[in-house]
Short mmCIF file of C-alpha atoms in Angstrom, two decimals:
data_model
loop_
_atom_site.label_atom_id
_atom_site.label_comp_id
_atom_site.label_asym_id
_atom_site.label_seq_id
_atom_site.Cartn_x
_atom_site.Cartn_y
_atom_site.Cartn_z
CA MET A 799 -12.88 -12.52 -7.29
CA SER A 800 -10.66 -13.36 -4.35
CA LYS A 801 -8.42 -10.80 -2.74
CA VAL A 802 -4.75 -10.43 -3.54
CA LEU A 803 -2.08 -8.87 -1.34
CA MET A 804 -0.57 -6.00 -3.32
CA LYS A 805 1.59 -2.96 -2.88
CA GLY A 806 -0.26 0.29 -3.57
CA ASN A 807 1.99 1.28 -6.47
CA GLU A 808 1.60 -2.08 -8.21
CA ALA A 809 -2.14 -2.10 -7.58
CA ILE A 810 -2.41 1.35 -9.19
CA GLY A 811 -0.68 0.03 -12.31
CA GLU A 812 -2.90 -3.03 -12.47
CA ALA A 813 -6.01 -0.91 -11.89
CA ALA A 814 -5.21 1.28 -14.89
CA ILE A 815 -4.90 -1.76 -17.16
CA ARG A 816 -8.15 -3.23 -15.86
CA ALA A 817 -9.85 0.12 -16.41
CA GLY A 818 -8.86 -0.15 -20.07
CA CYS A 819 -5.87 2.19 -20.18
CA LEU A 820 -3.11 0.73 -22.34
CA ASN A 821 -0.89 3.80 -22.67
CA TYR A 822 1.50 4.67 -19.87
CA PHE A 823 4.38 7.14 -20.06
CA ALA A 824 6.45 7.83 -16.97
CA TYR A 825 9.75 8.74 -15.39
CA PRO A 826 10.82 7.05 -12.13
CA ILE A 827 10.82 8.87 -8.81
CA THR A 828 10.53 7.63 -5.21
CA PRO A 829 8.04 6.79 -3.70
CA GLN A 830 6.12 5.69 -6.81
CA SER A 831 8.77 4.01 -8.97
CA GLU A 832 7.16 0.59 -8.52
CA VAL A 833 4.29 1.65 -10.79
CA ALA A 834 6.72 1.93 -13.68
CA GLU A 835 8.57 -1.21 -12.58
CA TYR A 836 5.29 -3.14 -12.54
CA LEU A 837 3.96 -1.76 -15.82
CA ALA A 838 7.30 -2.24 -17.60
CA HIS A 839 6.45 -5.94 -17.78
CA ARG A 840 2.67 -5.87 -17.32
CA MET A 841 1.81 -3.32 -20.05
CA PRO A 842 3.40 -5.28 -22.93
CA GLU A 843 1.76 -8.42 -21.52
CA ALA A 844 -1.63 -6.69 -21.72
CA GLY A 845 -0.94 -5.44 -25.25
CA GLY A 846 -0.25 -1.88 -24.15
CA VAL A 847 2.62 0.58 -24.31
CA PHE A 848 4.97 1.70 -21.55
CA LEU A 849 7.49 4.31 -22.57
CA GLN A 850 9.92 5.87 -20.13
CA GLY A 851 10.52 9.47 -21.13
CA GLU A 852 13.82 11.31 -20.72
CA SER A 853 12.22 13.58 -18.11
CA GLU A 854 8.86 14.40 -16.55
CA VAL A 855 8.53 17.31 -18.97
CA ALA A 856 8.84 14.96 -21.93
CA VAL A 857 6.43 12.50 -20.34
CA SER A 858 3.80 15.16 -19.76
CA TYR A 859 3.82 16.16 -23.44
CA MET A 860 3.64 12.50 -24.48
CA ILE A 861 0.47 12.42 -22.40
CA PHE A 862 -0.82 15.58 -24.12
CA GLY A 863 -0.02 14.14 -27.55
CA ALA A 864 -1.67 10.80 -26.88
CA ALA A 865 -4.73 12.36 -25.23
CA GLY A 866 -5.06 14.83 -28.12
CA CYS A 867 -5.14 11.86 -30.50
CA GLY A 868 -7.97 10.37 -28.51
CA ALA A 869 -6.04 7.70 -26.57
CA ILE A 870 -6.82 6.70 -22.99
CA VAL A 871 -3.58 7.58 -21.23
CA PHE A 872 -2.05 8.06 -17.80
CA THR A 873 1.14 8.74 -15.90
CA THR A 874 2.36 8.51 -12.33
CA SER A 875 4.90 10.65 -10.55
CA SER A 876 5.71 12.29 -7.25
CA SER A 877 5.75 15.92 -6.17
CA PRO A 878 8.85 17.38 -7.93
CA GLY A 879 7.91 15.39 -11.03
CA ILE A 880 4.36 16.76 -10.95
CA SER A 881 5.81 20.29 -10.72
CA LEU A 882 7.72 19.62 -13.93
CA MET A 883 4.53 18.29 -15.56
CA SER A 884 2.41 21.22 -14.44
CA GLU A 885 2.99 23.28 -17.57
CA ALA A 886 1.61 20.47 -19.74
CA ILE A 887 -1.24 19.81 -17.30
CA SER A 888 -2.31 23.43 -17.81
CA TYR A 889 -2.11 22.96 -21.61
CA ILE A 890 -4.08 19.71 -21.41
CA ALA A 891 -6.80 21.37 -19.33
CA GLY A 892 -6.89 24.36 -21.71
CA ALA A 893 -7.11 22.09 -24.75
CA GLN A 894 -9.77 19.99 -23.00
CA CYS A 895 -8.16 16.57 -23.26
CA PRO A 896 -8.84 13.66 -20.90
CA ALA A 897 -5.82 12.27 -19.02
CA VAL A 898 -5.09 10.77 -15.60
CA PHE A 899 -2.20 11.85 -13.37
CA VAL A 900 -1.30 9.98 -10.19
CA ASN A 901 0.76 11.93 -7.64
CA ILE A 902 2.22 9.79 -4.84
CA VAL A 903 3.17 12.81 -2.78
CA ARG A 904 6.49 13.20 -0.98
CA GLY A 905 7.61 16.01 1.27
CA GLY A 906 8.60 19.41 -0.10
CA PRO A 907 9.31 22.16 -0.97
CA GLY A 908 12.14 21.50 -3.38
CA LEU A 909 13.43 17.93 -3.26
CA GLY A 910 12.07 17.71 0.30
CA GLY A 911 11.99 14.13 1.56
CA ILE A 912 10.56 10.85 0.38
CA GLN A 913 8.35 9.97 3.35
CA PRO A 914 4.54 10.30 3.38
CA SER A 915 3.22 13.84 2.96
CA GLN A 916 0.08 15.68 1.88
CA ALA A 917 1.92 18.87 0.99
CA ASP A 918 0.66 18.98 -2.61
CA TYR A 919 -2.94 19.68 -1.63
CA LEU A 920 -2.81 23.27 -2.84
CA GLN A 921 -0.88 22.38 -5.97
CA ALA A 922 -3.46 19.75 -6.90
CA THR A 923 -6.61 21.69 -6.05
CA LYS A 924 -5.69 25.29 -6.82
CA GLY A 925 -3.55 25.11 -9.89
CA GLY A 926 0.04 23.94 -10.03
CA GLY A 927 0.19 25.19 -13.58
CA HIS A 928 -0.87 28.61 -14.83
CA GLY A 929 -4.24 29.90 -15.93
CA ASP A 930 -7.90 29.36 -15.20
CA TYR A 931 -8.25 25.63 -14.78
CA ARG A 932 -9.06 22.94 -12.25
CA LEU A 933 -8.30 19.26 -11.90
CA LEU A 934 -10.78 16.76 -10.57
CA VAL A 935 -8.77 15.47 -7.58
CA MET A 936 -9.42 12.26 -5.65
CA ALA A 937 -7.56 11.16 -2.51
CA PRO A 938 -7.50 7.45 -1.54
CA ALA A 939 -7.13 6.28 2.07
CA SER A 940 -6.29 2.63 1.33
CA VAL A 941 -4.83 0.49 -1.42
CA GLN A 942 -8.33 -0.76 -2.24
CA GLU A 943 -9.59 2.78 -2.62
CA ALA A 944 -6.55 3.74 -4.73
CA VAL A 945 -7.54 0.96 -7.12
CA GLU A 946 -11.17 2.09 -7.26
CA MET A 947 -10.27 5.75 -7.73
CA VAL A 948 -7.80 5.01 -10.53
CA MET A 949 -10.48 2.95 -12.26
CA MET A 950 -13.05 5.75 -11.78
CA ALA A 951 -10.59 8.40 -12.96
CA PHE A 952 -10.54 7.34 -16.61
CA PRO A 953 -14.31 7.58 -17.26
CA LEU A 954 -14.39 10.87 -15.31
CA ALA A 955 -11.56 12.27 -17.44
CA GLU A 956 -13.50 11.22 -20.54
CA LYS A 957 -16.78 12.62 -19.23
CA TYR A 958 -15.31 16.07 -18.59
CA ARG A 959 -12.46 16.03 -21.15
CA ASN A 960 -10.28 17.26 -18.30
CA PRO A 961 -7.25 15.92 -16.44
CA VAL A 962 -8.07 13.92 -13.29
CA MET A 963 -5.52 13.63 -10.50
CA ILE A 964 -5.19 10.93 -7.84
CA LEU A 965 -3.43 12.39 -4.81
CA GLY A 966 -1.90 9.63 -2.70
CA ASP A 967 1.07 9.67 -0.38
CA GLY A 968 4.15 7.53 0.16
CA LEU A 969 2.28 5.20 2.46
CA ILE A 970 -0.49 4.48 -0.04
CA GLY A 971 2.18 3.71 -2.63
CA GLN A 972 4.47 1.59 -0.46
CA MET A 973 1.94 -0.26 1.71
CA MET A 974 0.61 -3.73 0.93
CA GLU A 975 -3.07 -4.43 1.65
CA PRO A 976 -5.55 -7.02 0.38
CA VAL A 977 -7.17 -5.78 -2.84
CA ASP A 978 -10.21 -6.83 -4.79
CA PHE A 979 -10.31 -5.47 -8.35
CA PRO A 980 -13.84 -4.37 -9.28
CA GLU A 981 -15.17 -5.87 -12.50
CA ASN A 982 -17.56 -3.07 -13.34
CA LEU A 983 -15.25 -0.09 -13.80
CA LYS A 984 -14.00 -0.67 -17.32
CA THR A 985 -13.74 2.54 -19.32
CA GLU A 986 -15.93 2.40 -22.43
CA PRO A 987 -14.26 3.96 -25.49
CA THR A 988 -16.09 7.15 -26.45
CA ASN A 989 -16.47 8.68 -29.89
CA LYS A 990 -13.98 11.53 -30.14
CA ASP A 991 -14.44 12.33 -33.82
CA ASP A 992 -15.76 15.81 -33.10
CA TRP A 993 -12.60 17.06 -31.35
CA ALA A 994 -9.61 14.68 -31.32
CA SER A 995 -6.81 14.55 -33.90
CA ASN A 996 -7.66 10.94 -34.59
CA GLY A 997 -7.28 10.83 -38.36
CA MET A 998 -9.13 12.30 -41.29
CA ASP A 999 -11.17 9.21 -42.20
CA THR A 1000 -14.48 10.55 -41.00
CA ARG A 1001 -13.88 14.17 -41.94
CA GLY A 1002 -13.41 16.10 -45.14
CA ALA A 1003 -9.83 17.05 -46.03
CA ASN A 1004 -10.54 20.69 -45.23
CA SER A 1005 -11.93 20.24 -41.71
CA PRO A 1006 -9.19 18.88 -39.47
CA ASN A 1007 -9.67 18.76 -35.70
CA ILE A 1008 -7.16 21.03 -34.01
CA VAL A 1009 -6.26 20.40 -30.37
CA LYS A 1010 -4.85 23.57 -28.87
CA SER A 1011 -4.83 25.88 -25.88
CA LEU A 1012 -3.83 29.06 -27.77
CA PHE A 1013 -6.70 31.50 -28.33
CA LEU A 1014 -5.35 34.92 -29.33
CA ASP A 1015 -8.81 36.29 -29.96
CA ASN A 1016 -10.16 37.65 -26.66
CA LYS A 1017 -13.66 36.39 -27.25
CA LEU A 1018 -12.53 32.90 -28.21
CA LEU A 1019 -10.36 32.65 -25.10
CA ASN A 1020 -13.21 33.89 -22.94
CA ASP A 1021 -15.57 31.37 -24.56
CA ASN A 1022 -13.10 28.54 -24.02
CA ASN A 1023 -12.55 29.45 -20.37
CA MET A 1024 -16.25 29.87 -19.69
CA ALA A 1025 -16.73 26.38 -21.16
CA LEU A 1026 -14.11 25.17 -18.66
CA LYS A 1027 -15.93 26.96 -15.85
CA ALA A 1028 -19.19 25.30 -16.81
CA LYS A 1029 -17.45 21.92 -16.52
CA TYR A 1030 -16.03 22.75 -13.10
CA ASP A 1031 -19.43 23.95 -11.91
CA ARG A 1032 -20.91 20.69 -13.12
CA MET A 1033 -18.23 18.75 -11.22
CA LYS A 1034 -19.23 20.62 -8.06
CA LYS A 1035 -22.82 19.45 -8.58
CA GLU A 1036 -22.18 15.86 -9.66
CA GLU A 1037 -18.83 14.62 -8.41
CA VAL A 1038 -18.49 15.54 -4.72
CA ARG A 1039 -17.56 12.39 -2.80
CA TYR A 1040 -16.84 12.03 0.89
CA ASP A 1041 -16.99 9.54 3.73
CA THR A 1042 -18.15 10.13 7.31
CA TYR A 1043 -17.18 8.59 10.62
CA ASN A 1044 -19.15 8.76 13.87
CA LEU A 1045 -21.29 11.54 12.40
CA ASP A 1046 -24.45 10.22 14.07
CA ALA A 1047 -22.97 10.76 17.52
CA ASP A 1048 -23.52 13.88 19.59
CA TYR A 1049 -20.00 15.06 18.82
CA GLU A 1050 -18.08 17.96 20.36
CA MET A 1051 -15.48 18.21 17.62
CA LEU A 1052 -15.53 17.60 13.90
CA ILE A 1053 -12.37 16.47 12.12
CA VAL A 1054 -11.84 17.05 8.42
CA SER A 1055 -9.05 14.87 7.08
CA PHE A 1056 -8.18 12.96 3.92
CA GLY A 1057 -6.02 10.03 2.79
CA THR A 1058 -3.64 8.26 5.17
CA MET A 1059 -4.15 10.89 7.87
CA SER A 1060 -7.86 10.04 8.11
CA ARG A 1061 -7.06 6.43 9.08
CA VAL A 1062 -5.05 7.54 12.08
CA ASN A 1063 -7.88 9.87 13.08
CA ARG A 1064 -10.33 6.97 12.93
CA THR A 1065 -8.30 5.15 15.59
CA ALA A 1066 -8.08 8.35 17.66
CA ILE A 1067 -11.87 8.79 17.42
CA ASP A 1068 -12.45 5.19 18.59
CA ASN A 1069 -10.10 5.65 21.56
CA LEU A 1070 -11.63 9.00 22.55
CA LYS A 1071 -15.11 7.46 22.42
CA GLU A 1072 -14.00 4.96 25.06
CA GLU A 1073 -12.79 7.88 27.16
CA GLY A 1074 -16.18 9.54 26.79
CA LEU A 1075 -15.34 12.24 24.24
CA GLU A 1076 -17.36 12.12 21.01
CA VAL A 1077 -15.56 13.27 17.86
CA ALA A 1078 -16.79 12.89 14.27
CA MET A 1079 -14.97 13.04 10.95
CA ILE A 1080 -15.69 14.00 7.38
CA ARG A 1081 -13.20 12.57 4.93
CA PRO A 1082 -13.16 14.31 1.55
CA MET A 1083 -12.64 11.64 -1.13
CA THR A 1084 -12.71 14.35 -3.81
CA LEU A 1085 -10.52 17.33 -2.89
CA PHE A 1086 -11.84 19.20 -5.91
CA PRO A 1087 -14.78 19.42 -5.90
CA PHE A 1088 -14.61 19.88 -2.12
CA PRO A 1089 -17.49 18.68 0.12
CA GLU A 1090 -18.18 22.22 1.37
CA GLU A 1091 -21.86 21.76 2.08
CA ALA A 1092 -21.42 18.51 4.04
CA ILE A 1093 -18.75 20.11 6.22
CA ARG A 1094 -20.84 23.24 6.76
CA GLN A 1095 -23.88 21.22 7.79
CA ALA A 1096 -21.86 18.99 10.11
CA SER A 1097 -20.17 21.98 11.76
CA LEU A 1098 -23.58 23.41 12.67
CA LYS A 1099 -24.58 20.43 14.84
CA GLU A 1100 -25.68 21.59 18.27
CA ASN A 1101 -22.71 20.63 20.43
CA CYS A 1102 -19.94 20.98 17.84
CA LYS A 1103 -17.45 23.39 19.38
CA ALA A 1104 -14.65 23.30 16.81
CA VAL A 1105 -13.71 21.96 13.39
CA LEU A 1106 -10.22 20.47 13.16
CA SER A 1107 -8.36 20.20 9.87
CA ILE A 1108 -5.76 17.48 10.38
CA GLU A 1109 -3.26 17.13 7.54
CA MET A 1110 0.29 15.98 6.85
CA ASN A 1111 1.39 19.44 5.74
CA MET A 1112 1.73 22.89 7.28
CA GLY A 1113 -1.95 23.73 6.87
CA GLN A 1114 -3.33 23.72 3.33
CA MET A 1115 -6.78 22.12 3.29
CA VAL A 1116 -7.59 24.19 6.38
CA GLU A 1117 -8.24 27.13 4.00
CA ASP A 1118 -11.01 25.17 2.27
CA VAL A 1119 -12.35 24.01 5.63
CA GLU A 1120 -12.53 27.63 6.83
CA ARG A 1121 -14.29 28.57 3.60
CA SER A 1122 -16.81 25.76 4.16
CA VAL A 1123 -17.48 26.52 7.83
CA GLN A 1124 -17.89 30.25 7.06
CA GLY A 1125 -16.79 31.42 10.49
CA LYS A 1126 -19.69 29.81 12.35
CA VAL A 1127 -17.36 27.75 14.61
CA PRO A 1128 -13.61 28.03 15.21
CA VAL A 1129 -11.43 26.11 12.74
CA LYS A 1130 -8.07 24.79 13.92
CA TRP A 1131 -5.25 23.01 12.15
CA TYR A 1132 -2.97 20.20 13.30
CA GLY A 1133 -0.32 18.41 11.30
CA THR A 1134 3.23 17.38 10.65
CA CYS A 1135 5.28 18.07 7.57
CA GLY A 1136 8.51 16.13 8.02
CA GLY A 1137 7.33 12.73 6.86
CA ASP A 1138 6.35 11.21 10.21
CA VAL A 1139 2.72 10.12 10.23
CA PRO A 1140 1.22 11.42 13.51
CA THR A 1141 0.23 8.68 15.99
CA PRO A 1142 -3.34 8.28 17.29
CA GLU A 1143 -2.03 9.41 20.72
CA GLU A 1144 -0.70 12.68 19.29
CA ILE A 1145 -4.04 13.32 17.59
CA MET A 1146 -5.91 12.50 20.81
CA ASN A 1147 -3.76 14.94 22.79
CA PHE A 1148 -4.37 17.70 20.27
CA ILE A 1149 -8.12 17.11 20.35
CA LYS A 1150 -8.23 17.10 24.15
CA GLU A 1151 -6.35 20.39 24.23
CA GLN A 1152 -9.17 21.96 22.19
CA LYS A 1153 -11.80 21.16 24.81
CA MET B 1114 -8.32 -7.03 18.50
CA GLN B 1115 -5.42 -5.42 16.69
CA LYS B 1116 -1.97 -6.98 16.72
CA ASP B 1117 1.23 -5.81 15.14
CA VAL B 1118 4.79 -6.93 14.64
CA MET B 1119 7.99 -5.38 13.38
CA PHE B 1120 10.57 -7.40 11.46
CA ALA B 1121 14.04 -5.85 11.37
CA GLY B 1122 17.48 -6.78 10.14
CA PHE B 1123 19.98 -6.29 7.28
CA GLY B 1124 18.84 -5.77 3.71
CA GLY B 1125 19.20 -9.15 2.00
CA GLN B 1126 18.04 -11.24 4.97
CA GLY B 1127 14.52 -11.48 3.59
CA ILE B 1128 13.03 -9.19 6.20
CA LEU B 1129 10.33 -7.78 3.93
CA LEU B 1130 9.43 -11.29 2.76
CA MET B 1131 8.90 -12.52 6.33
CA GLY B 1132 6.35 -9.76 6.80
CA LYS B 1133 4.73 -10.45 3.46
CA ILE B 1134 4.24 -14.15 4.20
CA LEU B 1135 2.72 -13.34 7.58
CA ALA B 1136 0.43 -10.78 5.90
CA LEU B 1137 -0.63 -13.37 3.30
CA ALA B 1138 -1.53 -15.83 6.04
CA ALA B 1139 -3.54 -13.17 7.88
CA MET B 1140 -5.35 -12.25 4.66
CA ASP B 1141 -6.19 -15.91 4.06
CA GLU B 1142 -7.70 -16.01 7.55
CA GLY B 1143 -10.03 -13.28 6.31
CA ARG B 1144 -8.59 -10.59 8.54
CA GLU B 1145 -7.65 -7.00 7.84
CA VAL B 1146 -3.92 -6.60 7.30
CA THR B 1147 -1.40 -3.94 6.33
CA TRP B 1148 2.29 -4.34 5.46
CA VAL B 1149 4.51 -1.27 5.43
CA PRO B 1150 8.23 -1.38 4.57
CA SER B 1151 10.88 1.11 5.53
CA TYR B 1152 11.77 2.71 2.23
CA GLY B 1153 14.12 5.40 1.14
CA ALA B 1154 17.85 5.44 0.70
CA GLU B 1155 18.02 1.67 1.20
CA MET B 1156 20.82 -0.59 0.04
CA ARG B 1157 21.92 -4.19 0.29
CA GLY B 1158 23.52 -4.69 3.67
CA GLY B 1159 21.83 -1.59 5.08
CA THR B 1160 19.01 -1.82 7.58
CA ALA B 1161 15.61 -3.05 6.49
CA ASN B 1162 12.39 -3.37 8.43
CA CYS B 1163 8.69 -3.74 7.94
CA ASN B 1164 5.55 -3.45 10.06
CA VAL B 1165 2.63 -5.85 9.78
CA VAL B 1166 -0.68 -4.98 11.43
CA ILE B 1167 -3.40 -7.64 11.72
CA SER B 1168 -6.89 -6.81 12.93
CA ASP B 1169 -10.51 -7.91 12.93
CA ARG B 1170 -11.58 -4.31 12.15
CA PRO B 1171 -10.45 -1.82 9.50
CA ILE B 1172 -6.91 -0.76 10.39
CA GLY B 1173 -6.24 2.84 11.37
CA SER B 1174 -2.61 3.81 11.24
CA PRO B 1175 -0.46 1.20 9.51
CA VAL B 1176 2.63 2.91 10.95
CA ILE B 1177 3.58 1.67 14.40
CA ARG B 1178 6.14 3.45 16.59
CA ASN B 1179 5.95 1.05 19.56
CA PRO B 1180 5.45 -2.46 18.17
CA MET B 1181 3.61 -5.16 20.09
CA HIS B 1182 6.04 -7.85 18.88
CA LEU B 1183 9.51 -7.70 17.35
CA VAL B 1184 11.66 -10.07 15.30
CA VAL B 1185 15.29 -8.95 15.07
CA MET B 1186 17.73 -10.60 12.72
CA ASN B 1187 20.78 -8.45 13.51
CA ARG B 1188 22.32 -6.53 16.39
CA PRO B 1189 21.71 -2.89 15.32
CA SER B 1190 17.99 -3.68 15.03
CA LEU B 1191 17.90 -5.04 18.57
CA GLU B 1192 19.56 -1.92 19.94
CA LYS B 1193 17.28 0.37 17.97
CA TYR B 1194 13.91 -1.34 18.36
CA GLY B 1195 14.29 -3.56 21.47
CA PRO B 1196 13.50 -0.73 23.88
CA LEU B 1197 10.40 0.27 21.86
CA VAL B 1198 8.46 -3.00 22.22
CA ARG B 1199 5.33 -2.78 24.33
CA PRO B 1200 5.29 -4.79 27.59
CA LYS B 1201 4.30 -8.49 27.28
CA GLY B 1202 5.28 -8.57 23.59
CA VAL B 1203 7.24 -11.39 22.00
CA VAL B 1204 10.80 -10.45 21.00
CA LEU B 1205 12.50 -13.03 18.81
CA ILE B 1206 16.27 -12.64 18.57
CA ASN B 1207 18.34 -14.33 15.88
CA SER B 1208 21.07 -15.60 18.22
CA SER B 1209 23.26 -16.71 15.30
CA LEU B 1210 24.13 -13.07 14.73
CA VAL B 1211 23.03 -11.36 17.93
CA THR B 1212 24.78 -12.26 21.16
CA ALA B 1213 23.07 -9.60 23.25
CA ASP B 1214 19.54 -9.63 24.68
CA THR B 1215 17.04 -6.89 25.38
CA GLY B 1216 17.82 -6.78 29.07
CA ARG B 1217 14.09 -6.41 29.68
CA GLU B 1218 11.99 -8.51 32.06
CA ASP B 1219 8.58 -7.28 30.94
CA ILE B 1220 8.62 -9.02 27.56
CA ASP B 1221 8.60 -12.59 26.27
CA GLU B 1222 12.11 -13.01 24.91
CA LEU B 1223 12.88 -15.91 22.59
CA THR B 1224 16.25 -16.72 21.05
CA VAL B 1225 16.56 -18.84 17.91
CA SER B 1226 19.84 -19.49 16.09
CA ALA B 1227 18.09 -19.03 12.77
CA ASN B 1228 21.17 -18.92 10.55
CA ASP B 1229 22.65 -22.09 12.07
CA ILE B 1230 19.40 -24.01 11.83
CA ALA B 1231 18.93 -22.85 8.25
CA THR B 1232 22.47 -23.89 7.30
CA GLU B 1233 21.91 -27.33 8.86
CA ILE B 1234 18.79 -27.96 6.80
CA GLY B 1235 20.34 -26.90 3.54
CA SER B 1236 20.37 -23.16 2.91
CA ILE B 1237 21.34 -20.22 5.03
CA LYS B 1238 18.91 -18.18 2.93
CA SER B 1239 16.05 -19.80 4.82
CA ALA B 1240 17.05 -18.18 8.10
CA ASN B 1241 14.15 -15.76 7.72
CA ILE B 1242 11.62 -18.58 7.38
CA VAL B 1243 13.11 -20.36 10.42
CA ALA B 1244 12.69 -17.20 12.47
CA LEU B 1245 9.20 -16.51 11.12
CA ALA B 1246 8.04 -20.05 11.92
CA ALA B 1247 9.42 -19.83 15.46
CA PHE B 1248 7.83 -16.43 15.95
CA VAL B 1249 4.40 -17.56 14.77
CA ALA B 1250 4.61 -20.72 16.89
CA ARG B 1251 5.22 -18.55 19.95
CA SER B 1252 2.96 -15.57 19.26
CA GLN B 1253 0.09 -17.50 17.63
CA LEU B 1254 -0.59 -14.48 15.41
CA VAL B 1255 -1.84 -16.73 12.62
CA ASP B 1256 -2.57 -20.43 12.22
CA PHE B 1257 0.71 -22.34 11.81
CA GLU B 1258 -0.59 -24.69 9.10
CA LEU B 1259 -1.85 -21.72 7.10
CA LEU B 1260 1.58 -20.14 7.40
CA ARG B 1261 3.07 -23.33 5.89
CA GLU B 1262 0.70 -23.00 2.95
CA CYS B 1263 1.71 -19.38 2.43
CA VAL B 1264 5.40 -20.27 2.47
CA LYS B 1265 4.67 -22.93 -0.17
CA TYR B 1266 2.73 -20.41 -2.26
CA GLU B 1267 5.43 -17.78 -2.10
CA PHE B 1268 8.12 -20.24 -3.20
CA SER B 1269 5.94 -22.07 -5.68
CA LYS B 1270 8.42 -21.47 -8.48
CA ASN B 1271 11.19 -23.36 -6.73
CA GLU B 1272 10.43 -26.81 -5.33
CA LYS B 1273 13.83 -27.33 -3.79
CA LEU B 1274 13.35 -24.22 -1.69
CA ILE B 1275 9.91 -25.41 -0.59
CA ASN B 1276 11.40 -28.57 0.84
CA ILE B 1277 14.09 -26.66 2.65
CA ASN B 1278 11.57 -24.18 3.99
CA MET B 1279 9.14 -26.88 5.07
CA GLU B 1280 11.82 -28.37 7.24
CA ALA B 1281 12.41 -24.91 8.57
#
C-alpha cells in the first residue's frame, strides 16, 4: 500500500480501526483531541461506536465495562485525563481485562502545559493507580511507529488480559509524517467464554462469569496478585523491545532515550561522529518491560565512560537506567521539562561536557 | 541533505495548508518529511506557523529553532522569525501585507504581493498558494510540476478552486 501523509493523532485513530477495534470512548483534551475528532466520523463509517463521555472518569469505566463484556476497546487522552482514569486502570488490571490506553503526554504537574513532554514516564511504568499492577507500556518515536504500536497493543492486551498503554507526546500527536498501515496486524477475536461477562448462552444459569477486582479473602487476593505477577514476569521475558543506534562503534558514551527525544539524539550522534566523538544509543520501545539487560551489556563496553539518560522531564527514566547499569559506570541525566524539545546542539554540548 | 522551511502568518491564511502541500510533494518524491504545526491556544486571526523538514535520511528533530528558509505572510511573523533564518536561506515576504523587509544581506530575500495576485486571478483565498508556488520556484525544494499535482489533489473536491490555484 502506498504511503499517506497523516497527523499522528489521526493515524492512531485509523490504526485502531485497522487493528479491529470498533469501540472507542473518549473525552477531548489537547494535544490529542484530533483522535476523537477523526473517530467521530470514521468509527460510524467503519461500523463501530464512538461515545464521548461526560468526563475521563466516566470514559474509563465505559472502557472497563466494555472490556469486561469481552469487547476490544480503547481510549485516548493526555496526562491530566490519564490521572482521572487511573483509578479505573487499576481496577481493569486487577480484574484482568484487556484494554488499550493512549496517553499523548503534555507537561505537568497539574494542568502544566500542552507542549511535548515525557513527564508521565513514572506514572505509566510504576503505577498511576493504586495497588500491585503494571501496564505494558510502549513509546513510539514516529507517526509510523505510533501506528504499529497501536496495532500491536490490542493483541498484546488480549494475550495478557492486561491494559496496554501507548506513551506518546504532543509532537507525535500533532506531527504529520508519511504512514504505511501494515496489513498483518489485525487483532483476531479470542474466545473469552471462560472469564468475560459475555452472556449466559454457553454457560449454565448458575455459573455466571464475574469480572471484579474485589477479593476480601486474603488468600484469594494473594492468588490473584500472584497471577498478575506471573504475567508481568512473562512480559519481561517475551515483550522487551528496543532499538539501537551506532552500537557497533567504539563509543565513549551511551545514551538511553525514548520517543521524540531519541530522534534529536540521533542527529546529535551523527554530528558528534563527524567531530570524532563516538556515542551510541539504546532506545527503549517498551518502557515496561524495560530493556535492562541490553542497557547493562552496552554500558560494559570497553571504552564506555558514562551512560546518559536524556528525557523531556526532570529525570524519571534515569532511575531505571541506574537500576540497569548497576553502578558499573556513572549515569547522568539531561532534559527539559517546559515543553521545548532540546536541539541537537544542546544535546551535543551536554555530551561534550561529560568527556 | 536535510532542508527545512517555516511558514508563518495569521490563522486563516492557510499557513498550515501551505506546509502540508509542500510535505505531500516531498513525500511523492519518495523523501522523508515531517510537518509540525504550532498548536496550543490558537484562534482565528492569531498567529499560526508550521515547520516542514525534508530529507533523504530519517529525520531527527522535526522541531527547528533556526529555519533554513522562511515564508512570512504577515508583519508580526517577519519581526519574530526573520532574524532566526540561517544565512543563505530564502525568505519570502508577502508584500501585500508586509511593507518592511528583513534588513539582512546574508539571505535571499524575495517579495511577492501574494494577496494582490490572488485577488487578480479570482480569489484572495489563494494567496497562500501564490506564495507557496513562488517559494518553491525560488528554493527548488521540490519539483514544481509535482507541486502542481499536489495542489490539484488537495483541492480535488472543488474544481473552481483548482483553476484559480493553477493560475496561481
